[in-house]
Amino acid sequence: MNAAVPHNIALAQGVPQELFNPAVSTEVRAILQQALNGEELSEAQGVVLFGTEGAELDALTATADTVRRQRVGDRASFVITRNINYTNVCYMGCKFCNFAKRKDDPEAEFFDLDEIVRRAQEAWDRGATEVCIQGGLHPDLPVHFYRDMLKAIKSVLPGMHIHAFSPFEIWFGARKSKMSYADFIQDLMDHGLGSMPGTAAEILDTDIRKQLTKDKLSTEQWVEIIQTAHRLGLPTTATIMYGHIDGPEHWAAHLALLRTIQQKTGGFTEFVPLGFIHYKTPLYLEVEGVRPGPTRHEHIRMHAVARLMLNGWIDNIQASWVKLGTELAQQMLAAGVNDLGGTLMNESISRAAGGEHGQEMQPQELIGMMRAMGREPVRRNTLYRPLEFFDSVEPLPQSLLAGGLA
Ligand SMILES: C[S@@+](CC[C@H](N)C(=O)[O-])C[C@H]1O[C@@H](n2cnc3c(N)ncnc32)[C@H](O)[C@@H]1O
Ligand SMILES: Nc1c(NC[C@H](O)[C@H](O)[C@H](O)CO)[nH]c(=O)[nH]c1=O
Ligand SMILES: N[C@@H](Cc1ccc(O)cc1)C(=O)O
Ligand code: SF4
C-alpha cells in the first residue's frame, strides 16, 4: 500500500502524523493508538511510555496534545490565588524538604490569625478567588488552629474559596484533636473549607517513602484521608513529587492508583506533577545517588503520560511554573497540559529548596504564555468553573493589571 494512504487516513481520524514515523516501534504506536481510542492504559504500558526518547517521545507528546484537545479543547486556565504558608515550623524531617525549620531557627515563622486574614484580604483586593493554605506540622499548634483560620477568613471574606490542609496536616490535626479523619474533615468543611491540596503524596510507594522521610504519612493513610474527603463531598487535587530516588515503575503505579481512586470517588479536580527541587535539600546533599530533579524529557513524559493514563478520569493536568520555570511550563501546554495553576503571590516551599522561578506570576504573563501556544486563556475558580475570558483585541481589565504586593 502507498505510504501516503495510512498517513492521510490517520490525519483524517485525528491521529498525529508523528505516530507514523518509522522510528516509532509497533509496541509504542499500538499503545498510543489505544490511548487515542480512549481505552485505558495499563501500568505496564505507562512504564513503556516513560521509556520513550527521540521520535517515540515526539509521538507521545503529540498524542497527549491530541487527547488533551479531544477531552478539554483549546482553552487553558489559571486561577488567581495566594499561598499562605502559616508556619514553617515542622519536626517531621522529610529529607526532600528545606522549608521546614526548628522552632529556634532564626528563619522560623508563625503567622497569627490577624496576619493570615490580612494576607487573605490583600489577595481578595487583588482579585484572588482562592487562598491556598498549607504549613509545617508545628508541635505546639493550638488544637483548633485549623478551624480558627477558616473562621477568621470566612468571617471577613465569605466569598473566598479556602483550598487548604494537605492530608498530612489532616492526619496531624485529627490526631491532636482526637477525632476521626471524617469528623475532623467534616468540622473543617462546616467552618468553610472548600477543597484540599493533594500534596504529601510524593511517591505513593512504601519503599520510596521510607527513604524520603522517617515517618511521613503512609500510602494507605494518604489514600484513606483523600477518599474520606471525597466521600464527604470535599474535592481535592492530586500530585506527585518526582525526580529524586524514584523511577518509571513508581510513576506508572502512582498514576494508576490515582486513577483507581478517581474511578471510585470522582473527587480529584486536577493532577499536578511537582518536579523535585534539589539544590538545598538534605536528600540531595546528604544521600548518595539522589538525582538533581527530573530532566527536561522526564518532565515532558510525566505530563504527557499523566494525560494519557488519566484520560477520561482527571481532565485537568496542571504544569507548575514554580517548579518548571516559565519556558518549560509553557512548553508543557503542547504535551497534554491545560492549566498553568495559580498566580500564587507568595511561594516558600520551592524557594526554600533553592528554586529560582519567583513567587508570583501576573495574570497577563500566564495569558501571554497560553496565547504563545495558540491557546484560549481563561481565568477559572478552584473547581475549574470558567470566570473570565480574554478577548485579544480588548485590553485586560484593570483588576488584572494591578502592580506587585507592597
Ligand atoms: C512543604 S509541604 C506542606 C504541607 C505539609 N507539611 C505536608 O508535608 O503535607 C507540601 C508539599 O511540598 C512539596 N515539596 C516539599 N519540598 C519540595 C522540594 N524540594 N521539591 C518539590 N516539592 C517539594 C511536597 O510534595 C510536599 O508534600
Ligand atoms: N503547582 C503548584 C501549585 N498549584 C496549585 C494551584 O496554584 C491551585 O491552588 C490549584 O490549582 C487549585 O485551584 N501551588 C503551589 O503553591 N506550588 C506549586 O508548585
Ligand atoms: N504547595 C505545593 C504545591 C501544590 C499546592 C496545592 C495544590 O492543590 C497542589 C500542589 C508545593 O509548592 O509543592
Ligand atoms: S514536607 Fe511537610 S511534613 Fe515534611 S518536613 Fe516539609 S513541611 Fe514538614
Short mmCIF file of C-alpha atoms and ligand atoms in Angstrom, two decimals:
data_model
loop_
_atom_site.label_atom_id
_atom_site.label_comp_id
_atom_site.label_asym_id
_atom_site.label_seq_id
_atom_site.Cartn_x
_atom_site.Cartn_y
_atom_site.Cartn_z
CA MET A 1 0.00 0.00 0.00
CA ASN A 2 1.14 3.54 -0.71
CA ALA A 3 2.74 5.01 2.43
CA ALA A 4 0.76 8.23 1.97
CA VAL A 5 -2.56 6.44 2.34
CA PRO A 6 -2.46 5.40 6.02
CA HIS A 7 -0.87 8.76 6.72
CA ASN A 8 -3.85 10.61 5.24
CA ILE A 9 -6.40 8.32 6.85
CA ALA A 10 -4.60 8.86 10.12
CA LEU A 11 -4.83 12.62 9.76
CA ALA A 12 -8.49 12.39 8.86
CA GLN A 13 -9.10 10.44 12.04
CA GLY A 14 -7.13 12.86 14.17
CA VAL A 15 -4.14 10.57 14.64
CA PRO A 16 -0.98 12.69 14.81
CA GLN A 17 1.46 12.03 11.99
CA GLU A 18 4.31 11.55 14.49
CA LEU A 19 2.91 8.06 15.15
CA PHE A 20 3.79 7.00 11.62
CA ASN A 21 7.47 7.84 11.83
CA PRO A 22 9.22 4.51 11.07
CA ALA A 23 11.43 5.07 14.14
CA VAL A 24 8.38 4.52 16.36
CA SER A 25 8.17 0.85 17.43
CA THR A 26 4.99 -1.13 16.82
CA GLU A 27 4.60 -1.52 20.56
CA VAL A 28 4.69 2.24 21.31
CA ARG A 29 2.47 3.02 18.29
CA ALA A 30 -0.11 0.46 19.48
CA ILE A 31 -0.17 1.93 22.99
CA LEU A 32 -0.61 5.46 21.65
CA GLN A 33 -3.36 4.28 19.28
CA GLN A 34 -5.12 2.69 22.23
CA ALA A 35 -4.90 5.99 24.14
CA LEU A 36 -6.30 7.88 21.13
CA ASN A 37 -9.23 5.46 21.07
CA GLY A 38 -9.96 6.39 24.68
CA GLU A 39 -9.04 2.95 26.01
CA GLU A 40 -7.46 2.59 29.44
CA LEU A 41 -3.67 2.14 29.54
CA SER A 42 -2.19 -0.40 31.93
CA GLU A 43 0.57 0.33 34.39
CA ALA A 44 2.99 -1.72 32.26
CA GLN A 45 2.09 0.37 29.19
CA GLY A 46 2.71 3.51 31.24
CA VAL A 47 6.20 2.22 32.04
CA VAL A 48 6.88 1.71 28.31
CA LEU A 49 5.80 5.30 27.60
CA PHE A 50 8.10 6.59 30.37
CA GLY A 51 10.97 4.98 28.41
CA THR A 52 10.38 6.88 25.13
CA GLU A 53 13.06 9.06 23.52
CA GLY A 54 13.54 10.78 20.16
CA ALA A 55 10.82 10.06 17.61
CA GLU A 56 8.88 7.99 20.16
CA LEU A 57 8.89 10.87 22.64
CA ASP A 58 7.64 13.16 19.84
CA ALA A 59 4.85 10.66 19.17
CA LEU A 60 3.96 10.51 22.88
CA THR A 61 3.86 14.32 23.14
CA ALA A 62 1.74 14.71 20.01
CA THR A 63 -0.67 12.04 21.25
CA ALA A 64 -1.01 13.71 24.66
CA ASP A 65 -1.68 17.01 22.87
CA THR A 66 -4.37 15.38 20.72
CA VAL A 67 -6.02 13.64 23.68
CA ARG A 68 -5.98 16.94 25.60
CA ARG A 69 -7.77 18.63 22.68
CA GLN A 70 -10.30 15.78 22.35
CA ARG A 71 -11.07 15.94 26.06
CA VAL A 72 -10.95 19.62 27.06
CA GLY A 73 -10.48 21.62 23.84
CA ASP A 74 -8.16 24.56 23.33
CA ARG A 75 -8.83 26.57 26.46
CA ALA A 76 -6.05 26.86 29.01
CA SER A 77 -6.77 28.03 32.53
CA PHE A 78 -5.28 29.69 35.60
CA VAL A 79 -6.54 30.84 38.99
CA ILE A 80 -5.84 33.99 40.96
CA THR A 81 -4.78 32.62 44.32
CA ARG A 82 -2.44 33.37 47.19
CA ASN A 83 -0.32 30.86 49.08
CA ILE A 84 -0.41 31.36 52.83
CA ASN A 85 2.22 29.13 54.44
CA TYR A 86 1.21 29.96 58.00
CA THR A 87 4.17 28.23 59.63
CA ASN A 88 7.37 26.58 58.50
CA VAL A 89 7.99 25.00 61.90
CA CYS A 90 7.96 21.24 61.41
CA TYR A 91 9.70 18.27 63.00
CA MET A 92 8.69 15.56 60.56
CA GLY A 93 12.09 15.56 58.92
CA CYS A 94 11.20 14.88 55.28
CA LYS A 95 14.62 14.85 53.65
CA PHE A 96 13.42 16.45 50.41
CA CYS A 97 12.08 19.50 52.27
CA ASN A 98 14.13 22.55 53.18
CA PHE A 99 11.03 24.62 54.03
CA ALA A 100 10.75 23.05 57.50
CA LYS A 101 12.60 24.80 60.33
CA ARG A 102 13.08 24.16 64.05
CA LYS A 103 11.28 26.48 66.49
CA ASP A 104 14.50 28.24 67.50
CA ASP A 105 15.74 28.73 63.92
CA PRO A 106 16.11 32.42 63.06
CA GLU A 107 14.06 31.72 59.92
CA ALA A 108 11.19 30.07 61.83
CA GLU A 109 7.83 31.72 61.06
CA PHE A 110 4.38 31.52 62.57
CA PHE A 111 1.58 33.80 61.35
CA ASP A 112 -1.13 34.74 63.82
CA LEU A 113 -4.79 34.92 62.76
CA ASP A 114 -4.58 38.67 62.10
CA GLU A 115 -1.69 38.20 59.69
CA ILE A 116 -3.48 35.34 57.92
CA VAL A 117 -6.63 37.45 57.49
CA ARG A 118 -4.55 40.45 56.37
CA ARG A 119 -2.95 38.33 53.64
CA ALA A 120 -6.29 36.91 52.54
CA GLN A 121 -7.84 40.40 52.41
CA GLU A 122 -4.92 41.74 50.39
CA ALA A 123 -5.32 38.83 47.97
CA TRP A 124 -9.08 39.44 47.67
CA ASP A 125 -8.43 43.11 46.92
CA ARG A 126 -6.19 41.99 44.08
CA GLY A 127 -8.79 39.71 42.53
CA ALA A 128 -8.00 36.38 44.22
CA THR A 129 -10.84 33.86 44.42
CA GLU A 130 -8.75 31.36 46.40
CA VAL A 131 -6.22 31.15 49.20
CA CYS A 132 -4.06 28.03 49.36
CA ILE A 133 -3.13 27.37 52.97
CA GLN A 134 -0.51 24.79 53.95
CA GLY A 135 2.13 24.66 56.63
CA GLY A 136 4.51 22.63 58.70
CA LEU A 137 3.35 20.25 61.43
CA HIS A 138 4.13 22.64 64.29
CA PRO A 139 4.25 20.63 67.55
CA ASP A 140 2.72 23.48 69.60
CA LEU A 141 -0.06 24.32 67.16
CA PRO A 142 -3.24 25.01 69.14
CA VAL A 143 -5.68 22.12 68.58
CA HIS A 144 -8.30 24.28 66.90
CA PHE A 145 -5.95 26.45 64.86
CA TYR A 146 -7.06 24.88 61.56
CA ARG A 147 -10.69 25.66 62.31
CA ASP A 148 -9.81 29.13 63.65
CA MET A 149 -8.03 30.07 60.40
CA LEU A 150 -11.12 29.14 58.40
CA LYS A 151 -13.46 31.02 60.74
CA ALA A 152 -11.27 34.12 60.77
CA ILE A 153 -11.02 34.31 56.96
CA LYS A 154 -14.67 33.43 56.30
CA SER A 155 -15.97 36.00 58.79
CA VAL A 156 -14.28 38.76 56.78
CA LEU A 157 -14.33 37.22 53.27
CA PRO A 158 -17.29 34.84 52.96
CA GLY A 159 -16.77 34.57 49.19
CA MET A 160 -13.14 33.45 49.36
CA HIS A 161 -12.55 29.78 48.46
CA ILE A 162 -10.26 28.17 51.02
CA HIS A 163 -8.10 25.42 49.49
CA ALA A 164 -6.23 24.13 52.49
CA PHE A 165 -4.52 21.45 54.55
CA SER A 166 -2.65 18.57 52.97
CA PRO A 167 -3.56 15.03 54.05
CA PHE A 168 -0.54 15.16 56.37
CA GLU A 169 -1.94 18.24 58.14
CA ILE A 170 -5.32 16.47 58.38
CA TRP A 171 -3.61 13.42 59.92
CA PHE A 172 -1.83 15.71 62.41
CA GLY A 173 -4.90 17.81 63.29
CA ALA A 174 -7.16 14.78 63.68
CA ARG A 175 -4.64 13.12 66.00
CA LYS A 176 -4.17 16.29 68.07
CA SER A 177 -7.91 16.77 68.49
CA LYS A 178 -8.55 13.04 68.99
CA MET A 179 -11.09 12.96 66.18
CA SER A 180 -11.57 10.52 63.32
CA TYR A 181 -10.46 11.77 59.88
CA ALA A 182 -14.11 12.03 58.86
CA ASP A 183 -15.18 14.06 61.90
CA PHE A 184 -12.14 16.32 61.65
CA ILE A 185 -12.63 16.99 57.92
CA GLN A 186 -16.40 17.48 58.34
CA ASP A 187 -15.79 20.04 61.08
CA LEU A 188 -13.40 21.95 58.80
CA MET A 189 -15.97 21.81 55.98
CA ASP A 190 -18.61 23.17 58.38
CA HIS A 191 -16.29 26.12 59.02
CA GLY A 192 -15.65 26.92 55.37
CA LEU A 193 -13.04 24.54 53.96
CA GLY A 194 -13.72 24.42 50.19
CA SER A 195 -11.17 21.87 48.97
CA MET A 196 -7.89 20.21 49.93
CA PRO A 197 -4.49 20.12 48.23
CA GLY A 198 -3.45 16.58 47.34
CA THR A 199 0.11 17.20 48.43
CA ALA A 200 2.05 14.89 50.78
CA ALA A 201 1.57 12.25 48.07
CA GLU A 202 5.22 12.44 46.99
CA ILE A 203 5.62 8.92 45.56
CA LEU A 204 2.84 6.61 46.71
CA ASP A 205 5.17 3.66 47.30
CA THR A 206 6.09 2.22 50.69
CA ASP A 207 9.74 1.60 49.89
CA ILE A 208 10.40 5.05 48.44
CA ARG A 209 8.54 6.81 51.27
CA LYS A 210 10.74 5.03 53.83
CA GLN A 211 13.80 6.51 52.18
CA LEU A 212 12.34 10.02 51.81
CA THR A 213 11.36 10.52 55.41
CA LYS A 214 11.35 8.95 58.86
CA ASP A 215 7.63 8.61 59.28
CA LYS A 216 5.69 10.53 56.70
CA LEU A 217 2.09 9.55 56.29
CA SER A 218 1.91 6.09 54.67
CA THR A 219 0.46 5.48 51.22
CA GLU A 220 -2.54 3.80 52.85
CA GLN A 221 -3.14 6.78 55.14
CA TRP A 222 -2.87 9.25 52.25
CA VAL A 223 -5.42 7.23 50.29
CA GLU A 224 -7.73 6.89 53.29
CA ILE A 225 -7.73 10.63 54.05
CA ILE A 226 -8.25 11.58 50.40
CA GLN A 227 -11.10 9.08 49.99
CA THR A 228 -12.68 10.27 53.23
CA ALA A 229 -12.61 13.86 51.97
CA HIS A 230 -14.15 12.79 48.65
CA ARG A 231 -16.83 10.73 50.39
CA LEU A 232 -17.80 13.78 52.46
CA GLY A 233 -18.07 15.81 49.25
CA LEU A 234 -14.80 17.70 49.63
CA PRO A 235 -12.81 17.84 46.37
CA THR A 236 -9.02 17.57 46.38
CA THR A 237 -6.20 17.94 43.92
CA ALA A 238 -3.69 15.15 43.20
CA THR A 239 0.09 15.46 42.98
CA ILE A 240 3.33 13.53 42.54
CA MET A 241 6.80 14.72 43.55
CA TYR A 242 9.25 13.09 41.17
CA GLY A 243 12.89 13.10 40.08
CA HIS A 244 14.85 12.00 43.18
CA ILE A 245 15.18 8.27 44.01
CA ASP A 246 12.10 7.23 42.05
CA GLY A 247 11.65 5.73 38.59
CA PRO A 248 9.19 4.79 35.81
CA GLU A 249 7.65 1.86 37.73
CA HIS A 250 6.80 4.11 40.66
CA TRP A 251 5.38 6.81 38.39
CA ALA A 252 3.12 4.42 36.48
CA ALA A 253 1.90 2.77 39.70
CA HIS A 254 1.24 6.20 41.25
CA LEU A 255 -0.84 7.31 38.24
CA ALA A 256 -2.74 4.01 38.22
CA LEU A 257 -3.53 4.40 41.93
CA LEU A 258 -4.82 7.97 41.43
CA ARG A 259 -6.97 6.68 38.57
CA THR A 260 -8.41 3.89 40.73
CA ILE A 261 -9.31 6.39 43.47
CA GLN A 262 -10.92 8.70 40.91
CA GLN A 263 -12.94 5.79 39.48
CA LYS A 264 -14.35 5.22 42.96
CA THR A 265 -14.90 8.79 44.13
CA GLY A 266 -14.65 11.32 41.27
CA GLY A 267 -13.23 13.77 43.84
CA PHE A 268 -10.00 14.88 42.15
CA THR A 269 -10.16 18.23 40.35
CA GLU A 270 -6.67 18.19 38.82
CA PHE A 271 -3.32 16.44 38.71
CA VAL A 272 -0.15 18.46 39.30
CA PRO A 273 3.29 16.94 38.74
CA LEU A 274 5.74 18.61 41.13
CA GLY A 275 9.33 18.19 39.98
CA PHE A 276 11.77 17.76 42.86
CA ILE A 277 13.76 20.96 43.55
CA HIS A 278 17.02 19.54 44.82
CA TYR A 279 19.59 22.32 45.43
CA LYS A 280 19.45 22.91 49.20
CA THR A 281 17.74 19.72 50.36
CA PRO A 282 19.27 17.20 52.77
CA LEU A 283 18.07 14.45 50.41
CA TYR A 284 20.25 15.71 47.58
CA LEU A 285 23.15 16.98 49.67
CA GLU A 286 23.48 14.05 52.06
CA VAL A 287 22.23 10.93 50.31
CA GLU A 288 24.36 9.37 47.63
CA GLY A 289 22.87 8.72 44.21
CA VAL A 290 19.91 11.10 44.54
CA ARG A 291 19.10 12.76 41.22
CA PRO A 292 19.06 16.56 40.83
CA GLY A 293 15.36 16.68 39.97
CA PRO A 294 13.78 15.49 36.73
CA THR A 295 15.40 16.05 33.34
CA ARG A 296 13.60 18.13 30.72
CA HIS A 297 12.47 14.95 28.96
CA GLU A 298 11.27 13.41 32.23
CA HIS A 299 9.13 16.49 32.84
CA ILE A 300 7.61 16.22 29.35
CA ARG A 301 6.97 12.48 29.73
CA MET A 302 5.38 12.92 33.19
CA HIS A 303 2.80 15.44 31.97
CA ALA A 304 2.12 13.53 28.73
CA VAL A 305 1.79 10.07 30.30
CA ALA A 306 -0.44 11.55 33.03
CA ARG A 307 -2.75 12.96 30.34
CA LEU A 308 -2.96 9.52 28.70
CA MET A 309 -3.22 7.33 31.80
CA LEU A 310 -5.75 9.62 33.47
CA ASN A 311 -7.76 10.18 30.28
CA GLY A 312 -11.47 10.08 30.97
CA TRP A 313 -10.89 10.38 34.71
CA ILE A 314 -8.89 13.51 35.56
CA ASP A 315 -9.37 16.17 32.91
CA ASN A 316 -7.13 18.89 34.27
CA ILE A 317 -3.38 18.39 34.05
CA GLN A 318 -1.51 21.33 35.55
CA ALA A 319 2.05 22.49 34.85
CA SER A 320 3.68 24.15 37.86
CA TRP A 321 5.56 27.27 36.75
CA VAL A 322 7.22 27.44 40.20
CA LYS A 323 8.87 24.08 39.68
CA LEU A 324 9.42 24.26 35.90
CA GLY A 325 10.06 27.93 35.16
CA THR A 326 8.22 29.93 32.54
CA GLU A 327 9.72 28.42 29.39
CA LEU A 328 9.21 24.77 30.33
CA ALA A 329 5.77 25.36 31.85
CA GLN A 330 4.73 26.98 28.57
CA GLN A 331 6.10 24.04 26.55
CA MET A 332 4.00 21.65 28.68
CA LEU A 333 0.91 23.19 27.08
CA ALA A 334 1.92 21.17 23.98
CA ALA A 335 2.40 17.95 25.99
CA GLY A 336 -1.05 17.33 27.46
CA VAL A 337 -1.35 20.24 29.90
CA ASN A 338 -4.42 22.51 30.04
CA ASP A 339 -3.75 24.55 33.20
CA LEU A 340 -0.93 26.73 34.48
CA GLY A 341 -2.05 26.79 38.12
CA GLY A 342 -2.12 29.88 40.25
CA THR A 343 -0.62 33.35 40.39
CA LEU A 344 0.48 32.36 43.95
CA MET A 345 1.65 35.84 45.17
CA ASN A 346 3.90 34.09 47.71
CA GLU A 347 5.90 30.91 47.38
CA SER A 348 8.09 29.46 50.12
CA ILE A 349 8.45 25.73 49.52
CA SER A 350 10.38 25.69 46.23
CA ARG A 351 12.26 28.84 47.20
CA ALA A 352 13.49 27.23 50.44
CA ALA A 353 14.80 24.29 48.40
CA GLY A 354 16.73 26.69 46.15
CA GLY A 355 14.11 27.12 43.41
CA GLU A 356 14.59 30.32 41.43
CA HIS A 357 11.38 30.76 39.49
CA GLY A 358 9.97 33.50 41.70
CA GLN A 359 6.97 33.86 43.96
CA GLU A 360 4.36 35.40 41.75
CA MET A 361 3.12 35.30 38.19
CA GLN A 362 0.92 38.09 36.89
CA PRO A 363 -2.26 37.04 35.06
CA GLN A 364 -1.06 38.78 31.90
CA GLU A 365 2.14 36.69 31.92
CA LEU A 366 0.16 33.45 32.16
CA ILE A 367 -2.20 34.70 29.47
CA GLY A 368 0.80 35.54 27.27
CA MET A 369 2.25 32.04 27.72
CA MET A 370 -1.07 30.48 26.73
CA ARG A 371 -1.51 32.72 23.69
CA ALA A 372 2.06 31.97 22.55
CA MET A 373 0.99 28.30 22.38
CA GLY A 374 -2.17 29.10 20.44
CA ARG A 375 -4.49 28.54 23.39
CA GLU A 376 -7.52 30.48 24.63
CA PRO A 377 -6.80 31.76 28.14
CA VAL A 378 -9.49 31.52 30.78
CA ARG A 379 -9.45 32.55 34.40
CA ARG A 380 -11.09 29.81 36.49
CA ASN A 381 -12.09 29.24 40.07
CA THR A 382 -10.66 26.43 42.21
CA LEU A 383 -13.24 23.96 40.92
CA TYR A 384 -12.49 24.83 37.28
CA ARG A 385 -15.58 26.93 36.59
CA PRO A 386 -14.60 29.50 33.95
CA LEU A 387 -14.80 33.03 35.35
CA GLU A 388 -13.32 35.24 32.67
CA PHE A 389 -12.29 35.02 29.02
CA PHE A 390 -9.76 37.31 27.41
CA ASP A 391 -10.52 38.71 24.02
CA SER A 392 -7.22 39.51 22.36
CA VAL A 393 -8.44 42.84 20.95
CA GLU A 394 -9.82 44.10 24.27
CA PRO A 395 -7.39 45.48 26.85
CA LEU A 396 -7.12 43.42 30.04
CA PRO A 397 -9.41 44.52 32.87
CA GLN A 398 -7.86 46.95 35.31
CA SER A 399 -8.21 44.47 38.18
CA LEU A 400 -5.71 42.15 36.50
CA LEU A 401 -3.19 44.86 35.79
CA ALA A 402 -2.56 45.65 39.46
CA GLY A 403 1.06 46.01 40.48
CA GLY A 404 3.08 43.78 42.81
CA LEU A 405 2.45 43.43 46.52
CA ALA A 406 3.94 46.12 48.73
C1 LIG B 1 6.01 21.54 52.21
S1 LIG B 1 4.62 20.51 52.37
C2 LIG B 1 3.44 21.45 53.29
C3 LIG B 1 2.27 20.64 53.80
C4 LIG B 1 2.58 19.54 54.83
N1 LIG B 1 3.60 19.89 55.73
C5 LIG B 1 2.90 18.24 54.12
O1 LIG B 1 4.03 17.80 54.15
O2 LIG B 1 1.98 17.71 53.53
C6 LIG B 1 3.82 20.49 50.76
C7 LIG B 1 4.49 19.72 49.66
O3 LIG B 1 5.59 20.43 49.17
C8 LIG B 1 6.30 19.55 48.32
N2 LIG B 1 7.74 19.79 48.45
C9 LIG B 1 8.45 19.94 49.58
N3 LIG B 1 9.77 20.08 49.31
C10 LIG B 1 9.88 20.01 47.96
C11 LIG B 1 11.00 20.07 47.06
N4 LIG B 1 12.24 20.19 47.50
N5 LIG B 1 10.75 19.97 45.74
C12 LIG B 1 9.49 19.83 45.29
N6 LIG B 1 8.40 19.76 46.09
C13 LIG B 1 8.60 19.84 47.40
C14 LIG B 1 5.95 18.13 48.75
O4 LIG B 1 5.25 17.48 47.73
C15 LIG B 1 5.07 18.37 49.97
O5 LIG B 1 4.10 17.38 50.13
N1 LIG B 2 1.82 23.71 41.26
C1 LIG B 2 1.83 24.44 42.39
C2 LIG B 2 0.65 24.94 42.93
N2 LIG B 2 -0.52 24.62 42.30
C3 LIG B 2 -1.84 24.79 42.90
C4 LIG B 2 -2.61 25.91 42.26
O1 LIG B 2 -1.96 27.12 42.49
C5 LIG B 2 -4.04 26.00 42.80
O2 LIG B 2 -4.02 26.21 44.18
C6 LIG B 2 -4.84 24.77 42.48
O3 LIG B 2 -4.85 24.61 41.09
C7 LIG B 2 -6.30 24.86 42.98
O4 LIG B 2 -7.01 25.86 42.32
N3 LIG B 2 0.69 25.67 44.05
C8 LIG B 2 1.87 25.91 44.67
O5 LIG B 2 1.90 26.56 45.71
N4 LIG B 2 3.02 25.44 44.18
C9 LIG B 2 3.03 24.71 43.07
O6 LIG B 2 4.11 24.25 42.66
N1 LIG B 3 2.22 23.81 47.67
C1 LIG B 3 2.73 22.72 46.85
C2 LIG B 3 2.02 22.65 45.52
C3 LIG B 3 0.52 22.46 45.47
C4 LIG B 3 -0.36 23.21 46.20
C5 LIG B 3 -1.72 22.98 46.14
C6 LIG B 3 -2.21 22.02 45.30
O1 LIG B 3 -3.56 21.79 45.22
C7 LIG B 3 -1.34 21.26 44.55
C8 LIG B 3 0.01 21.50 44.64
C9 LIG B 3 4.21 22.93 46.56
O2 LIG B 3 4.64 24.06 46.39
O3 LIG B 3 4.92 21.99 46.41
S1 SF4 B 4 7.16 18.17 53.63
FE1 SF4 B 4 5.68 18.95 55.14
S2 SF4 B 4 5.80 17.44 56.81
FE2 SF4 B 4 7.62 17.11 55.59
S3 SF4 B 4 9.19 18.35 56.61
FE3 SF4 B 4 8.30 19.62 54.95
S4 SF4 B 4 6.71 20.79 55.94
FE4 SF4 B 4 7.22 19.09 57.32
#
